[in-house]
XYZ file of C-alpha atoms in Angstrom:
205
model
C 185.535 96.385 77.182
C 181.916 96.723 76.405
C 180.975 94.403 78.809
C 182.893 96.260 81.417
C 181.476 99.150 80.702
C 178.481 98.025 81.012
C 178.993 96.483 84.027
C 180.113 99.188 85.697
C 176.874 101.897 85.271
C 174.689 99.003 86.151
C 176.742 99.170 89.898
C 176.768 102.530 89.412
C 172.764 103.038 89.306
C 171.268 101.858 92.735
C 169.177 98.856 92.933
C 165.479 98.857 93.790
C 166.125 97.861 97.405
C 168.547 100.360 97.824
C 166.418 103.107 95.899
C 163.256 101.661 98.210
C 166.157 101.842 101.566
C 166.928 105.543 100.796
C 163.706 106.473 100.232
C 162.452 105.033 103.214
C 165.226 106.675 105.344
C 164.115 110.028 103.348
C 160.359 109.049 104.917
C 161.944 108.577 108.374
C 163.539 111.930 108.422
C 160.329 113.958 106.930
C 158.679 112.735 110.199
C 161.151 113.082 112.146
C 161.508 117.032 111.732
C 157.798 117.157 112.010
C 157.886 115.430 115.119
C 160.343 117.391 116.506
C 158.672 120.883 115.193
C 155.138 120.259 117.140
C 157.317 119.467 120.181
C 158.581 122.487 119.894
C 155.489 124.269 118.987
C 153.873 122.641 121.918
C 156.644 123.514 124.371
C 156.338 127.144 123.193
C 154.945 128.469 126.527
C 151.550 130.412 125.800
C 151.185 133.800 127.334
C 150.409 133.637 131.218
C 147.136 135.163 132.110
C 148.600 138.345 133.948
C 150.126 138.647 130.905
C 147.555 138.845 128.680
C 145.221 141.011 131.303
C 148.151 143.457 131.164
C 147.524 144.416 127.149
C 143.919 144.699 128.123
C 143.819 146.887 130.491
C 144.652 149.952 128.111
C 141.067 148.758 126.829
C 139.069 148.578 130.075
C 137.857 151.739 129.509
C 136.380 151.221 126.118
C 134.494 148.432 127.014
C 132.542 150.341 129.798
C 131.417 152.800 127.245
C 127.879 152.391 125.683
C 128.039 151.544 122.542
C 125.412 153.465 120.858
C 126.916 157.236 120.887
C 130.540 155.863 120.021
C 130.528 153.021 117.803
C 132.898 153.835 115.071
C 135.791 154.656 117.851
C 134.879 151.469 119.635
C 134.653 148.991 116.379
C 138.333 150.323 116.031
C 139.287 149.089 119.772
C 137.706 146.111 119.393
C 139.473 145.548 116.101
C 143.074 146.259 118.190
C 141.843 143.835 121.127
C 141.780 140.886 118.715
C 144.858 141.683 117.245
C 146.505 140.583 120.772
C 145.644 136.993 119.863
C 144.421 133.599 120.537
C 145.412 134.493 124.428
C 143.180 137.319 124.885
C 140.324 134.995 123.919
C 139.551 133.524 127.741
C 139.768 136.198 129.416
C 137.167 137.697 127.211
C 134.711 134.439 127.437
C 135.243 135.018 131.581
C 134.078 138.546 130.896
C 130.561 137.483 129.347
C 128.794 136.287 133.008
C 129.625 139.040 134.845
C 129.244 139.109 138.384
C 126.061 140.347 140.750
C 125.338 142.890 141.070
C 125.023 143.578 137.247
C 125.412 147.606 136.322
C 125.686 149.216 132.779
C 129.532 148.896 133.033
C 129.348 145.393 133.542
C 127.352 144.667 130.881
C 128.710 146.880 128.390
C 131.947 145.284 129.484
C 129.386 141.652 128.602
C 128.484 142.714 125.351
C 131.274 144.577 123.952
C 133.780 141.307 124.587
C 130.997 139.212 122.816
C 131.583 141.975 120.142
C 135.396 140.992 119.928
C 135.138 137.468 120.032
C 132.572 137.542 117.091
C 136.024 138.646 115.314
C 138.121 135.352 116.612
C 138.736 131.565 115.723
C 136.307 130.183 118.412
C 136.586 126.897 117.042
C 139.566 125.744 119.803
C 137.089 127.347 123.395
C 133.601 125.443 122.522
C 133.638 123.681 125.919
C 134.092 127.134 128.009
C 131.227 128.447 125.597
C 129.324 125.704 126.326
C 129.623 125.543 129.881
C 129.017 129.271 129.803
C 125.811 128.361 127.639
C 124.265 125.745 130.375
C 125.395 128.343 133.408
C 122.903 130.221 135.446
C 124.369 133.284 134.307
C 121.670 134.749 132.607
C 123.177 137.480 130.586
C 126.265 135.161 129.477
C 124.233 132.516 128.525
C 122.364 134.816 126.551
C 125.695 135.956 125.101
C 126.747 132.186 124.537
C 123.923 130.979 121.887
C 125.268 133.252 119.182
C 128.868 132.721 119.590
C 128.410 128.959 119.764
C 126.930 128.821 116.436
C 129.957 130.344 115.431
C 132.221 128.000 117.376
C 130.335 125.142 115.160
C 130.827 121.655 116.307
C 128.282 119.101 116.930
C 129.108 119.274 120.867
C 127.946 122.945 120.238
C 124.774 121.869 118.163
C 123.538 119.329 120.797
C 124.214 122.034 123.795
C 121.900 124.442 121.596
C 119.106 121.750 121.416
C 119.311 120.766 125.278
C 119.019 124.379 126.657
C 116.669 125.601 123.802
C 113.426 124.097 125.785
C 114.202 126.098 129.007
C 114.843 129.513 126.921
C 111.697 132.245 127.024
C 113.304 135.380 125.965
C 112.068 135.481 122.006
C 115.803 136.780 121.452
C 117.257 133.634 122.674
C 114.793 131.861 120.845
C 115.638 133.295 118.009
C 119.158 133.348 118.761
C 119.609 129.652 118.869
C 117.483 128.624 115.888
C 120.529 130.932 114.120
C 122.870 129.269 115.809
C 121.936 125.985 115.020
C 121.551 127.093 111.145
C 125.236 128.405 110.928
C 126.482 125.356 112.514
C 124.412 123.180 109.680
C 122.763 120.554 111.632
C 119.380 121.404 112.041
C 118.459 120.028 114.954
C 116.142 122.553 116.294
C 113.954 122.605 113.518
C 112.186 119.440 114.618
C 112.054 120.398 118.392
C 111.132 124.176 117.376
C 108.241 122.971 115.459
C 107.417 120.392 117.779
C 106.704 123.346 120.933
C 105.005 125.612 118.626
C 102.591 122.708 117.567
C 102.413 122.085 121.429
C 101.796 125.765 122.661
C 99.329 126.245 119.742
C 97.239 122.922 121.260
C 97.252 125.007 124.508
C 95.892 127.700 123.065
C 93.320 126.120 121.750
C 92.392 124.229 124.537
C-alpha cells in the first residue's frame, strides 16, 4: 500500500520535461500578448495633421505676442500647448524656419514654439531637427543648435560639429559648444580650440 502510495504522488508531480514543456508554452504566450499589444499600439492611428493644427489654433494668437511684456501669461500657454502631445511636436519644428518675408509675428511665432518644444521628448524628431539645423533657414537653424543638444544622439552631435565651422553669430557659437556639452560627446572642444588657435595665428600675422 505504501508503495502505491507512493507511486501515485510521484505521477501526480510533473516531470522535468513536462515542468520545462509548460513553462516553455508559458514563454510562448508572454510573447505572444506582447506581440500582439505593439501591433496594436502601432495600428493605433496617430492624430492627422489637420487635427492637431485644429487644437493649435486657439494658441495662434499667443505665439505672435512678444514675449517680453507678457511672459508669465505666455509660459502658461506654452505649458497647455505641450499638454496636446507628442502630435503637436511637428507642426511646431515646421514653425521654427518661417517663411520670407520674416516680420515680428513670424518670429515670435519662431521663438515661442522653440520655447514649447524645450518642454517635450525630442528624442523621437532628431532627423527633422537636424535637417532644420543644416537648412538655409537662418533663424531656424539658429533655433535648431539648442534643441538638438537636447534631442541628444550622436547623429545630433556629429550635425553640431559639421555646421559649427560655417556659424559666425557668437550666439550660435556659443549655442553649439552647449549643445554638444548636454549631449556628452565633446566633439567640439577639439575643433573649437583648433579655430581659435587658427584665428589667433591670423591675428598675429
Amino acid at each position: 500500500m505504501q508503495r502505491v502510495a507512493r507511486d501515485a504522488r510521484r505521477e501526480a508531480v510533473p516531470s522535468f520535461e513536462a515542468r520545462r514543456e509548460l513553462a516553455r508554452e508559458e514563454d510562448v504566450r508572454e510573447l505572444r500578448d506582447a506581440v500582439l499589444a505593439e501591433a496594436r499600439t502601432r495600428a493605433r492611428p496617430l492624430p492627422q495633421r489637420a487635427e492637431v493644427e485644429a487644437k493649435l489654433t486657439p494658441f495662434l494668437a499667443d505665439l505672435r505676442l512678444d514675449y517680453k511684456g507678457s511672459r508669465e501669461i505666455l509660459a502658461k500657454r506654452f505649458a497647455l500647448i505641450a499638454e496636446i502631445g507628442p502630435s503637436v511636436i511637428p507642426v511646431l519644428i515646421d514653425n521654427l524656419a518661417p517663411e520670407q518675408p520674416i516680420d515680428g509675428g513670424k518670429r515670435n511665432i519662431a521663438r515661442h514654439s522653440a520655447r514649447v518644444l524645450r518642454q517635450m521628448d525630442l528624442s523621437q524628431h532628431r532627423p527633422a531637427l537636424i535637417d532644420l539645423l543644416e537648412s538655409e533657414n537662418q533663424v531656424g537653424r539658429h533655433l535648431a543648435i539648442p534643441l538638438c543638444g537636447q534631442a541628444g544622439g550622436v547623429e545630433c552631435a556629429q550635425a553640431i560639429l559639421r555646421v559649427f565651422p560655417s556659424l559666425s553669430d557668437i550666439d550660435d557659437l556659443v549655442n553649439a559648444i552647449d549643445a554638444d556639452r548636454a549631449i556628452g560627446s565633446y566633439l567640439l572642444k577639439q575643433t573649437a580650440r583648433t579655430m581659435l588657435n587658427h584665428s589667433a595665428e591670423e591675428m598675429r600675422s
